[in-house]
Amino acid sequence: MAIVVNLDVMMAKRKISLNELSVRVDLTLSNLSILKTGKAKAIRFSTLDSICKALNCQPGDILEYVSDVDETIV
C-alpha cells in the first residue's frame, strides 16, 4: 500500500506508550495497535484529530504517501 502509518515514530518522539495514547484518545488498544502496525484499511477524521491533539502533531506526521511504483524519467 502507498500510505505508510508513522504512528509508532510519533509515539516514540513524544515518549508516550500505546496504553497512554489509548486512554487519551478513547480508543481500544486493539484498534490503536491495528493502526500502529499499518494494518488499518481506514481511519476516521475524528480519530485522526484526537491522535493529533494527543501527540501535538499534524496528520502528515502520522500518515505518509510513498509511491509503490518505480517511476523512471524518460
Backbone as JSON Lines, residues from 0, in Angstrom:
{"i":0,"aa":"M","n":[0.84,-1.18,0.0],"ca":[0.0,0.0,0.0],"c":[0.88,1.24,0.0]}
{"i":1,"aa":"A","n":[0.42,2.29,-0.61],"ca":[1.2,3.5,-0.76],"c":[1.13,4.44,0.44]}
{"i":2,"aa":"I","n":[0.23,4.18,1.38],"ca":[0.12,5.01,2.58],"c":[0.82,4.29,3.73]}
{"i":3,"aa":"V","n":[1.8,4.99,4.32],"ca":[2.56,4.43,5.43],"c":[2.11,5.15,6.71]}
{"i":4,"aa":"V","n":[1.87,4.39,7.76],"ca":[1.47,4.95,9.04],"c":[2.7,5.04,9.94]}
{"i":5,"aa":"N","n":[3.0,6.25,10.38],"ca":[4.17,6.51,11.23],"c":[3.77,6.8,12.67]}
{"i":6,"aa":"L","n":[2.69,6.19,13.12],"ca":[2.22,6.43,14.47],"c":[3.26,6.03,15.51]}
{"i":7,"aa":"D","n":[3.93,4.91,15.29],"ca":[4.94,4.45,16.24],"c":[6.1,5.45,16.35]}
{"i":8,"aa":"V","n":[6.46,6.09,15.24],"ca":[7.53,7.08,15.24],"c":[7.13,8.28,16.08]}
{"i":9,"aa":"M","n":[5.91,8.78,15.87],"ca":[5.44,9.94,16.63],"c":[5.29,9.61,18.11]}
{"i":10,"aa":"M","n":[4.84,8.4,18.41],"ca":[4.72,7.99,19.8],"c":[6.09,7.95,20.47]}
{"i":11,"aa":"A","n":[7.08,7.47,19.76],"ca":[8.44,7.42,20.32],"c":[8.98,8.83,20.53]}
{"i":12,"aa":"K","n":[8.74,9.73,19.56],"ca":[9.2,11.11,19.7],"c":[8.56,11.81,20.89]}
{"i":13,"aa":"R","n":[7.3,11.49,21.15],"ca":[6.56,12.12,22.25],"c":[6.69,11.32,23.55]}
{"i":14,"aa":"K","n":[7.38,10.19,23.48],"ca":[7.59,9.31,24.64],"c":[6.27,8.95,25.32]}
{"i":15,"aa":"I","n":[5.36,8.44,24.51],"ca":[4.04,8.04,25.01],"c":[3.8,6.57,24.63]}
{"i":16,"aa":"S","n":[3.26,5.83,25.56],"ca":[3.0,4.42,25.31],"c":[1.66,4.23,24.62]}
{"i":17,"aa":"L","n":[1.47,3.06,24.07],"ca":[0.2,2.73,23.43],"c":[-0.93,2.78,24.45]}
{"i":18,"aa":"N","n":[-0.67,2.32,25.66],"ca":[-1.69,2.36,26.71],"c":[-2.11,3.8,27.02]}
{"i":19,"aa":"E","n":[-1.13,4.69,27.17],"ca":[-1.44,6.08,27.49],"c":[-2.19,6.76,26.34]}
{"i":20,"aa":"L","n":[-1.75,6.51,25.11],"ca":[-2.43,7.09,23.96],"c":[-3.86,6.57,23.87]}
{"i":21,"aa":"S","n":[-4.05,5.31,24.15],"ca":[-5.38,4.7,24.13],"c":[-6.32,5.43,25.08]}
{"i":22,"aa":"V","n":[-5.85,5.74,26.26],"ca":[-6.67,6.46,27.24],"c":[-6.95,7.88,26.76]}
{"i":23,"aa":"R","n":[-5.93,8.55,26.24],"ca":[-6.08,9.94,25.81],"c":[-7.05,10.11,24.64]}
{"i":24,"aa":"V","n":[-7.05,9.17,23.71],"ca":[-7.9,9.3,22.52],"c":[-9.17,8.46,22.62]}
{"i":25,"aa":"D","n":[-9.32,7.73,23.72],"ca":[-10.51,6.9,23.96],"c":[-10.73,5.89,22.85]}
{"i":26,"aa":"L","n":[-9.66,5.15,22.52],"ca":[-9.73,4.03,21.57],"c":[-9.2,2.79,22.25]}
{"i":27,"aa":"T","n":[-9.67,1.63,21.8],"ca":[-9.17,0.39,22.39],"c":[-7.72,0.17,21.97]}
{"i":28,"aa":"L","n":[-7.0,-0.56,22.8],"ca":[-5.62,-0.93,22.46],"c":[-5.57,-1.69,21.15]}
{"i":29,"aa":"S","n":[-6.56,-2.53,20.94],"ca":[-6.62,-3.34,19.72],"c":[-6.71,-2.46,18.48]}
{"i":30,"aa":"N","n":[-7.6,-1.47,18.5],"ca":[-7.76,-0.59,17.34],"c":[-6.53,0.27,17.12]}
{"i":31,"aa":"L","n":[-5.93,0.77,18.19],"ca":[-4.7,1.56,18.04],"c":[-3.56,0.71,17.51]}
{"i":32,"aa":"S","n":[-3.49,-0.52,17.97],"ca":[-2.45,-1.43,17.51],"c":[-2.58,-1.72,16.02]}
{"i":33,"aa":"I","n":[-3.81,-1.91,15.56],"ca":[-4.05,-2.14,14.13],"c":[-3.58,-0.94,13.32]}
{"i":34,"aa":"L","n":[-3.86,0.24,13.82],"ca":[-3.43,1.46,13.13],"c":[-1.91,1.59,13.17]}
{"i":35,"aa":"K","n":[-1.33,1.34,14.33],"ca":[0.11,1.48,14.52],"c":[0.91,0.54,13.61]}
{"i":36,"aa":"T","n":[0.41,-0.65,13.41],"ca":[1.12,-1.63,12.59],"c":[0.85,-1.47,11.1]}
{"i":37,"aa":"G","n":[0.0,-0.5,10.75],"ca":[-0.29,-0.25,9.33],"c":[-1.28,-1.21,8.72]}
{"i":38,"aa":"K","n":[-2.02,-1.95,9.55],"ca":[-2.98,-2.93,9.04],"c":[-4.37,-2.35,8.88]}
{"i":39,"aa":"A","n":[-4.57,-1.1,9.29],"ca":[-5.88,-0.47,9.18],"c":[-6.2,-0.17,7.72]}
{"i":40,"aa":"K","n":[-7.44,-0.32,7.36],"ca":[-7.89,-0.02,6.0],"c":[-8.44,1.4,5.9]}
{"i":41,"aa":"A","n":[-8.79,1.99,7.03],"ca":[-9.37,3.33,7.05],"c":[-9.15,3.95,8.43]}
{"i":42,"aa":"I","n":[-9.3,5.27,8.49],"ca":[-9.25,5.97,9.78],"c":[-10.25,7.12,9.7]}
{"i":43,"aa":"R","n":[-11.01,7.29,10.74],"ca":[-11.98,8.39,10.79],"c":[-11.22,9.68,11.06]}
{"i":44,"aa":"F","n":[-11.73,10.76,10.48],"ca":[-11.11,12.07,10.72],"c":[-11.17,12.42,12.2]}
{"i":45,"aa":"S","n":[-12.22,12.04,12.88],"ca":[-12.33,12.34,14.31],"c":[-11.25,11.6,15.1]}
{"i":46,"aa":"T","n":[-10.91,10.38,14.69],"ca":[-9.84,9.63,15.33],"c":[-8.5,10.27,15.04]}
{"i":47,"aa":"L","n":[-8.28,10.64,13.8],"ca":[-7.03,11.31,13.42],"c":[-6.89,12.62,14.17]}
{"i":48,"aa":"D","n":[-7.98,13.36,14.31],"ca":[-7.98,14.61,15.06],"c":[-7.58,14.37,16.51]}
{"i":49,"aa":"S","n":[-8.15,13.36,17.14],"ca":[-7.84,13.04,18.54],"c":[-6.38,12.65,18.71]}
{"i":50,"aa":"I","n":[-5.87,11.85,17.78],"ca":[-4.47,11.42,17.85],"c":[-3.54,12.61,17.68]}
{"i":51,"aa":"C","n":[-3.85,13.47,16.73],"ca":[-3.01,14.66,16.5],"c":[-3.01,15.58,17.72]}
{"i":52,"aa":"K","n":[-4.17,15.74,18.36],"ca":[-4.24,16.55,19.58],"c":[-3.4,15.93,20.69]}
{"i":53,"aa":"A","n":[-3.53,14.62,20.86],"ca":[-2.81,13.94,21.94],"c":[-1.3,13.96,21.73]}
{"i":54,"aa":"L","n":[-0.86,13.89,20.46],"ca":[0.57,13.84,20.17],"c":[1.12,15.22,19.76]}
{"i":55,"aa":"N","n":[0.24,16.22,19.7],"ca":[0.64,17.57,19.3],"c":[1.4,17.53,17.98]}
{"i":56,"aa":"C","n":[0.72,17.0,16.95],"ca":[1.36,16.85,15.65],"c":[0.35,17.12,14.54]}
{"i":57,"aa":"Q","n":[0.8,17.04,13.31],"ca":[-0.04,17.22,12.14],"c":[-0.36,15.85,11.54]}
{"i":58,"aa":"P","n":[-1.47,15.73,10.78],"ca":[-1.79,14.45,10.15],"c":[-0.65,13.92,9.28]}
{"i":59,"aa":"G","n":[0.08,14.81,8.63],"ca":[1.2,14.4,7.79],"c":[2.36,13.81,8.57]}
{"i":60,"aa":"D","n":[2.39,14.05,9.88],"ca":[3.41,13.42,10.73],"c":[3.09,11.95,10.96]}
{"i":61,"aa":"I","n":[1.83,11.61,10.82],"ca":[1.37,10.24,11.09],"c":[1.18,9.45,9.8]}
{"i":62,"aa":"L","n":[0.63,10.09,8.78],"ca":[0.36,9.43,7.51],"c":[1.29,9.97,6.43]}
{"i":63,"aa":"E","n":[1.86,9.06,5.65],"ca":[2.82,9.43,4.62],"c":[2.51,8.66,3.34]}
{"i":64,"aa":"Y","n":[2.59,9.35,2.21],"ca":[2.4,8.7,0.92],"c":[3.76,8.3,0.38]}
{"i":65,"aa":"V","n":[3.89,7.03,0.04],"ca":[5.12,6.52,-0.57],"c":[4.71,5.77,-1.84]}
{"i":66,"aa":"S","n":[5.23,6.21,-2.95],"ca":[4.89,5.59,-4.23],"c":[5.37,4.14,-4.23]}
{"i":67,"aa":"D","n":[4.49,3.23,-4.61],"ca":[4.88,1.82,-4.67],"c":[5.21,1.4,-6.1]}
{"i":68,"aa":"V","n":[5.3,2.36,-6.99],"ca":[5.65,2.1,-8.39],"c":[6.97,2.78,-8.68]}
{"i":69,"aa":"D","n":[7.91,2.04,-9.23],"ca":[9.18,2.65,-9.61],"c":[8.95,3.5,-10.85]}
{"i":70,"aa":"E","n":[9.15,4.77,-10.68],"ca":[8.95,5.69,-11.79],"c":[10.32,6.06,-12.36]}
{"i":71,"aa":"T","n":[10.45,5.92,-13.66],"ca":[11.7,6.29,-14.31],"c":[11.44,7.49,-15.2]}
{"i":72,"aa":"I","n":[12.38,8.4,-15.2],"ca":[12.26,9.58,-16.04],"c":[12.83,9.26,-17.42]}
{"i":73,"aa":"V","n":[12.01,9.49,-18.41],"ca":[12.43,9.18,-19.79],"c":[12.86,10.43,-20.48]}
